[in-house]
mmCIF file of C-alpha atoms in Angstrom:
data_model
loop_
_atom_site.group_PDB
_atom_site.id
_atom_site.type_symbol
_atom_site.label_atom_id
_atom_site.label_comp_id
_atom_site.label_asym_id
_atom_site.label_seq_id
_atom_site.Cartn_x
_atom_site.Cartn_y
_atom_site.Cartn_z
ATOM 1 C CA MET V 15 0.021 -0.027 -0.011
ATOM 2 C CA LYS V 16 2.795 2.426 0.852
ATOM 3 C CA ARG V 17 4.542 1.733 -2.395
ATOM 4 C CA TRP V 18 1.294 2.324 -4.322
ATOM 5 C CA MET V 19 0.643 5.675 -2.541
ATOM 6 C CA ILE V 20 4.100 6.902 -3.159
ATOM 7 C CA GLY V 21 3.911 5.889 -6.835
ATOM 8 C CA LEU V 22 0.596 7.716 -7.192
ATOM 9 C CA VAL V 23 2.012 10.940 -5.723
ATOM 10 C CA VAL V 24 4.995 10.885 -7.998
ATOM 11 C CA LEU V 25 2.957 10.072 -11.077
ATOM 12 C CA MET V 26 0.669 13.010 -10.335
ATOM 13 C CA LEU V 27 3.699 15.241 -10.300
ATOM 14 C CA ALA V 28 4.888 13.807 -13.610
ATOM 15 C CA PHE V 29 1.568 14.232 -15.491
ATOM 16 C CA PRO V 30 1.880 17.941 -16.327
ATOM 17 C CA ALA V 31 5.236 17.432 -18.132
ATOM 18 C CA MET V 32 3.778 14.348 -19.838
ATOM 19 C CA ALA V 33 1.010 16.447 -21.280
ATOM 20 C CA GLN V 34 3.225 19.204 -22.630
ATOM 21 C CA LEU V 35 5.695 17.148 -24.542
ATOM 22 C CA ALA V 36 3.239 16.624 -27.312
ATOM 23 C CA GLY V 37 4.297 18.563 -30.436
ATOM 24 C CA LEU V 38 3.074 21.935 -29.240
ATOM 25 C CA PRO V 39 3.634 24.839 -29.734
ATOM 26 C CA ILE V 40 2.655 24.542 -33.358
ATOM 27 C CA ALA V 41 4.493 27.824 -33.998
ATOM 28 C CA GLY V 42 3.221 28.517 -37.550
ATOM 29 C CA GLY V 43 0.706 27.955 -40.258
ATOM 30 C CA ALA V 44 -0.025 25.194 -42.692
ATOM 31 C CA GLU V 45 2.557 26.058 -45.354
ATOM 32 C CA ALA V 46 5.703 24.292 -46.601
ATOM 33 C CA PRO V 47 7.375 25.885 -49.669
ATOM 34 C CA ALA V 48 9.807 23.502 -51.370
ATOM 35 C CA GLY V 49 13.381 23.844 -50.126
ATOM 36 C CA VAL V 50 12.631 26.113 -47.182
ATOM 37 C CA LEU V 51 15.024 25.793 -44.290
ATOM 38 C CA GLN V 52 14.111 27.368 -40.948
ATOM 39 C CA GLY V 53 15.488 27.585 -37.372
ATOM 40 C CA SER V 54 13.426 28.658 -34.478
ATOM 41 C CA GLY V 55 13.603 29.011 -30.681
ATOM 42 C CA GLY V 56 11.032 29.560 -28.011
ATOM 43 C CA LEU V 57 9.530 28.788 -24.582
ATOM 44 C CA VAL V 58 6.342 27.308 -23.243
ATOM 45 C CA LEU V 59 4.904 28.472 -19.964
ATOM 46 C CA GLY V 60 2.626 26.286 -17.832
ATOM 47 C CA ASP V 61 1.345 26.120 -14.301
ATOM 48 C CA ASP V 62 3.596 23.238 -13.267
ATOM 49 C CA PHE V 63 6.597 23.563 -15.543
ATOM 50 C CA ASN V 64 8.179 25.453 -18.411
ATOM 51 C CA VAL V 65 9.840 24.235 -21.613
ATOM 52 C CA TYR V 66 12.762 25.910 -23.485
ATOM 53 C CA GLY V 67 13.794 24.635 -26.903
ATOM 54 C CA VAL V 68 15.031 25.050 -30.452
ATOM 55 C CA ARG V 69 13.630 23.612 -33.683
ATOM 56 C CA GLY V 70 14.964 22.990 -37.229
ATOM 57 C CA THR V 71 12.514 22.631 -40.146
ATOM 58 C CA PHE V 72 13.137 21.562 -43.699
ATOM 59 C CA ALA V 73 10.748 21.069 -46.631
ATOM 60 C CA PRO V 74 12.301 18.628 -49.112
ATOM 61 C CA VAL V 75 9.348 19.044 -51.558
ATOM 62 C CA GLU V 76 6.420 21.350 -51.933
ATOM 63 C CA GLY V 77 3.817 20.713 -49.229
ATOM 64 C CA LEU V 78 5.878 18.517 -46.899
ATOM 65 C CA ALA V 79 7.854 19.900 -43.955
ATOM 66 C CA LEU V 80 9.928 17.825 -41.478
ATOM 67 C CA PHE V 81 11.049 19.191 -38.118
ATOM 68 C CA GLY V 82 13.139 18.189 -35.139
ATOM 69 C CA ASP V 83 13.302 19.727 -31.632
ATOM 70 C CA ALA V 84 15.722 19.676 -28.756
ATOM 71 C CA GLY V 85 14.988 21.358 -25.411
ATOM 72 C CA ALA V 86 14.875 21.321 -21.687
ATOM 73 C CA LEU V 87 11.935 20.588 -19.312
ATOM 74 C CA ASP V 88 11.877 22.792 -16.139
ATOM 75 C CA PRO V 89 9.348 21.348 -13.679
ATOM 76 C CA ASP V 90 8.349 23.279 -10.552
ATOM 77 C CA GLU V 91 8.851 20.071 -8.432
ATOM 78 C CA GLY V 92 12.000 18.546 -9.815
ATOM 79 C CA ASP V 93 15.291 19.104 -11.670
ATOM 80 C CA MET V 94 15.603 20.444 -15.183
ATOM 81 C CA GLY V 95 15.462 17.617 -17.683
ATOM 82 C CA TRP V 96 15.703 16.971 -21.432
ATOM 83 C CA ALA V 97 13.262 16.731 -24.332
ATOM 84 C CA ILE V 98 13.486 15.766 -28.006
ATOM 85 C CA GLN V 99 10.799 15.751 -30.566
ATOM 86 C CA GLY V 100 10.428 15.024 -34.278
ATOM 87 C CA GLY V 101 7.559 15.164 -36.748
ATOM 88 C CA GLY V 102 6.109 16.448 -40.025
ATOM 89 C CA LEU V 103 3.473 18.606 -41.700
ATOM 90 C CA PHE V 104 1.729 17.541 -44.912
ATOM 91 C CA VAL V 105 -0.174 20.462 -46.544
ATOM 92 C CA LEU V 106 -3.332 19.181 -48.219
ATOM 93 C CA PRO V 107 -3.580 20.201 -51.958
ATOM 94 C CA LEU V 108 -7.016 21.705 -51.699
ATOM 95 C CA ASP V 109 -8.435 24.930 -53.116
ATOM 96 C CA LEU V 110 -10.017 26.337 -49.961
ATOM 97 C CA PRO V 111 -10.205 29.822 -48.350
ATOM 98 C CA VAL V 112 -7.762 28.482 -45.660
ATOM 99 C CA ASP V 113 -4.708 26.338 -45.803
ATOM 100 C CA LEU V 114 -5.122 22.877 -44.244
ATOM 101 C CA GLY V 115 -2.423 20.418 -43.239
ATOM 102 C CA LEU V 116 -2.030 17.173 -41.374
ATOM 103 C CA ARG V 117 0.531 17.423 -38.586
ATOM 104 C CA GLY V 118 2.049 14.801 -36.364
ATOM 105 C CA ALA V 119 4.923 14.510 -33.855
ATOM 106 C CA ILE V 120 6.500 12.049 -31.481
ATOM 107 C CA GLY V 121 8.477 13.233 -28.409
ATOM 108 C CA PHE V 122 10.569 11.766 -25.670
ATOM 109 C CA GLY V 123 11.786 13.377 -22.472
ATOM 110 C CA GLY V 124 12.974 12.879 -18.907
ATOM 111 C CA PHE V 125 13.528 14.641 -15.548
ATOM 112 C CA ASP V 126 14.163 13.858 -11.916
ATOM 113 C CA ILE V 127 11.679 14.444 -9.110
ATOM 114 C CA ASP V 128 12.461 15.111 -5.469
ATOM 115 C CA GLU V 129 9.219 15.542 -3.498
ATOM 116 C CA ALA V 130 8.140 14.559 0.012
ATOM 117 C CA GLY V 131 11.422 12.737 0.567
ATOM 118 C CA VAL V 132 10.923 10.579 -2.575
ATOM 119 C CA ASP V 133 13.621 10.490 -5.267
ATOM 120 C CA ALA V 134 12.409 9.367 -8.689
ATOM 121 C CA SER V 135 13.161 9.752 -12.389
ATOM 122 C CA ALA V 136 10.434 10.144 -15.032
ATOM 123 C CA THR V 137 10.681 9.195 -18.671
ATOM 124 C CA LEU V 138 8.097 10.355 -21.118
ATOM 125 C CA MET V 139 6.795 9.443 -24.610
ATOM 126 C CA THR V 140 4.070 11.385 -26.483
ATOM 127 C CA LEU V 141 2.390 11.025 -29.791
ATOM 128 C CA ASN V 142 0.425 13.884 -31.158
ATOM 129 C CA GLY V 143 -1.547 14.229 -34.421
ATOM 130 C CA GLY V 144 -4.221 16.450 -35.939
ATOM 131 C CA VAL V 145 -5.313 19.066 -38.380
ATOM 132 C CA LEU V 146 -3.723 22.507 -38.770
ATOM 133 C CA ALA V 147 -5.541 25.358 -40.408
ATOM 134 C CA SER V 148 -4.192 28.798 -41.266
ATOM 135 C CA LYS V 149 -4.696 31.874 -43.371
ATOM 136 C CA LYS V 150 -1.936 34.221 -44.408
ATOM 137 C CA ILE V 151 -3.065 37.855 -44.359
ATOM 138 C CA GLU V 152 -0.094 39.937 -45.537
ATOM 139 C CA MET V 153 2.285 39.945 -42.581
ATOM 140 C CA ILE V 154 -0.005 38.072 -40.173
ATOM 141 C CA THR V 155 -0.838 34.337 -40.160
ATOM 142 C CA PRO V 156 -3.522 33.240 -37.671
ATOM 143 C CA TYR V 157 -3.668 29.497 -37.200
ATOM 144 C CA ALA V 158 -5.536 26.798 -35.175
ATOM 145 C CA PHE V 159 -4.856 23.157 -34.469
ATOM 146 C CA ALA V 160 -7.122 20.300 -33.255
ATOM 147 C CA GLY V 161 -6.105 16.734 -32.680
ATOM 148 C CA ILE V 162 -5.364 13.928 -30.211
ATOM 149 C CA ASN V 163 -2.422 13.481 -27.856
ATOM 150 C CA TYR V 164 -1.363 10.158 -26.353
ATOM 151 C CA ALA V 165 1.218 10.159 -23.597
ATOM 152 C CA ASP V 166 2.898 7.428 -21.696
ATOM 153 C CA THR V 167 4.984 8.040 -18.511
ATOM 154 C CA THR V 168 7.245 5.679 -16.582
ATOM 155 C CA VAL V 169 8.495 6.733 -13.158
ATOM 156 C CA ASP V 170 11.353 4.876 -11.491
ATOM 157 C CA ILE V 171 10.995 5.411 -7.686
ATOM 158 C CA GLU V 172 14.177 4.875 -5.786
ATOM 159 C CA GLY V 173 13.786 1.889 -3.458
ATOM 160 C CA TYR V 174 10.333 0.960 -4.740
ATOM 161 C CA GLY V 175 10.608 0.237 -8.513
ATOM 162 C CA GLU V 176 8.743 1.460 -11.508
ATOM 163 C CA GLU V 177 5.170 2.788 -11.910
ATOM 164 C CA SER V 178 3.679 3.671 -15.293
ATOM 165 C CA GLU V 179 0.584 5.373 -16.623
ATOM 166 C CA ASP V 180 -0.781 6.511 -20.000
ATOM 167 C CA GLU V 181 -3.382 9.027 -20.992
ATOM 168 C CA THR V 182 -5.124 10.248 -24.185
ATOM 169 C CA ASP V 183 -6.400 13.807 -24.364
ATOM 170 C CA LEU V 184 -7.772 16.315 -26.871
ATOM 171 C CA ALA V 185 -5.056 18.665 -28.061
ATOM 172 C CA VAL V 186 -6.034 22.150 -29.309
ATOM 173 C CA ALA V 187 -4.090 25.308 -30.010
ATOM 174 C CA ALA V 188 -4.489 28.704 -31.535
ATOM 175 C CA GLY V 189 -1.907 31.346 -32.406
ATOM 176 C CA VAL V 190 -0.639 34.128 -34.598
ATOM 177 C CA ALA V 191 2.663 34.389 -36.529
ATOM 178 C CA PHE V 192 3.874 37.847 -37.384
ATOM 179 C CA SER V 193 6.465 38.216 -40.224
ATOM 180 C CA LEU V 194 8.729 41.110 -39.593
ATOM 181 C CA SER V 195 10.472 40.372 -42.884
ATOM 182 C CA GLU V 196 10.815 37.459 -45.344
ATOM 183 C CA GLN V 197 13.476 36.010 -43.038
ATOM 184 C CA ILE V 198 12.239 36.857 -39.475
ATOM 185 C CA ALA V 199 8.924 35.951 -37.847
ATOM 186 C CA PHE V 200 7.538 35.897 -34.262
ATOM 187 C CA TYR V 201 4.680 33.813 -32.906
ATOM 188 C CA GLY V 202 2.453 33.692 -29.844
ATOM 189 C CA GLU V 203 0.206 30.716 -29.047
ATOM 190 C CA ILE V 204 -2.151 29.276 -26.456
ATOM 191 C CA ALA V 205 -2.632 25.552 -26.226
ATOM 192 C CA HIS V 206 -4.639 23.065 -24.110
ATOM 193 C CA ILE V 207 -3.724 19.395 -23.449
ATOM 194 C CA ASP V 208 -5.239 18.545 -20.145
ATOM 195 C CA ASP V 209 -3.969 21.986 -19.040
ATOM 196 C CA VAL V 210 -3.405 25.448 -20.477
ATOM 197 C CA PHE V 211 0.014 26.432 -21.934
ATOM 198 C CA PHE V 212 1.347 29.638 -23.496
ATOM 199 C CA GLY V 213 4.051 29.646 -26.125
ATOM 200 C CA LEU V 214 6.297 32.436 -27.442
ATOM 201 C CA GLY V 215 9.137 32.406 -29.882
ATOM 202 C CA ALA V 216 10.878 33.508 -33.086
ATOM 203 C CA ARG V 217 11.714 31.829 -36.387
ATOM 204 C CA VAL V 218 14.407 32.594 -38.982
ATOM 205 C CA THR V 219 14.168 31.452 -42.645
ATOM 206 C CA PHE V 220 17.531 30.849 -44.345
#
């Protein structure tokens, strides 16, 4: 019983980070010009932890963009950890008033927890997919995302062993990208995956 209760407490602390490592922020609209190469950096702010990271994006052909992220998880209750993520965006070839794309990402991360005298390490895996819609209006591109996020967390509790849990949630986000020039853009975003998160960042096109 004691082992179960400790595991439950530690897992509850791990859930917020589990929810965030899910392919958000989206950080842009449903567009992928052939040959585009971009680098971006930003942060995500949440009630229980923050994320800091960088992203590289490349479109090998028109309508398909691939991206990879590397960053740090900064939980309120625990030590700063690591996060990596990869995914892609396929822009649908449809003649509509808005641009539509299918976006998916898979992420992994980990961090240590020290709470109530319990030492533990959490490892995370998330899978996120859905539809991204956007509309470019001169220098401004508003966008919205709706999809599903699956997350699996394993917590190794020192002296007690491992506990694991998985969860599936609705993932939604909305934001605006502002192009200062053809090379430089900024974005702001709000997302919800079992909790509310705010994202801010900048992107450079080479």
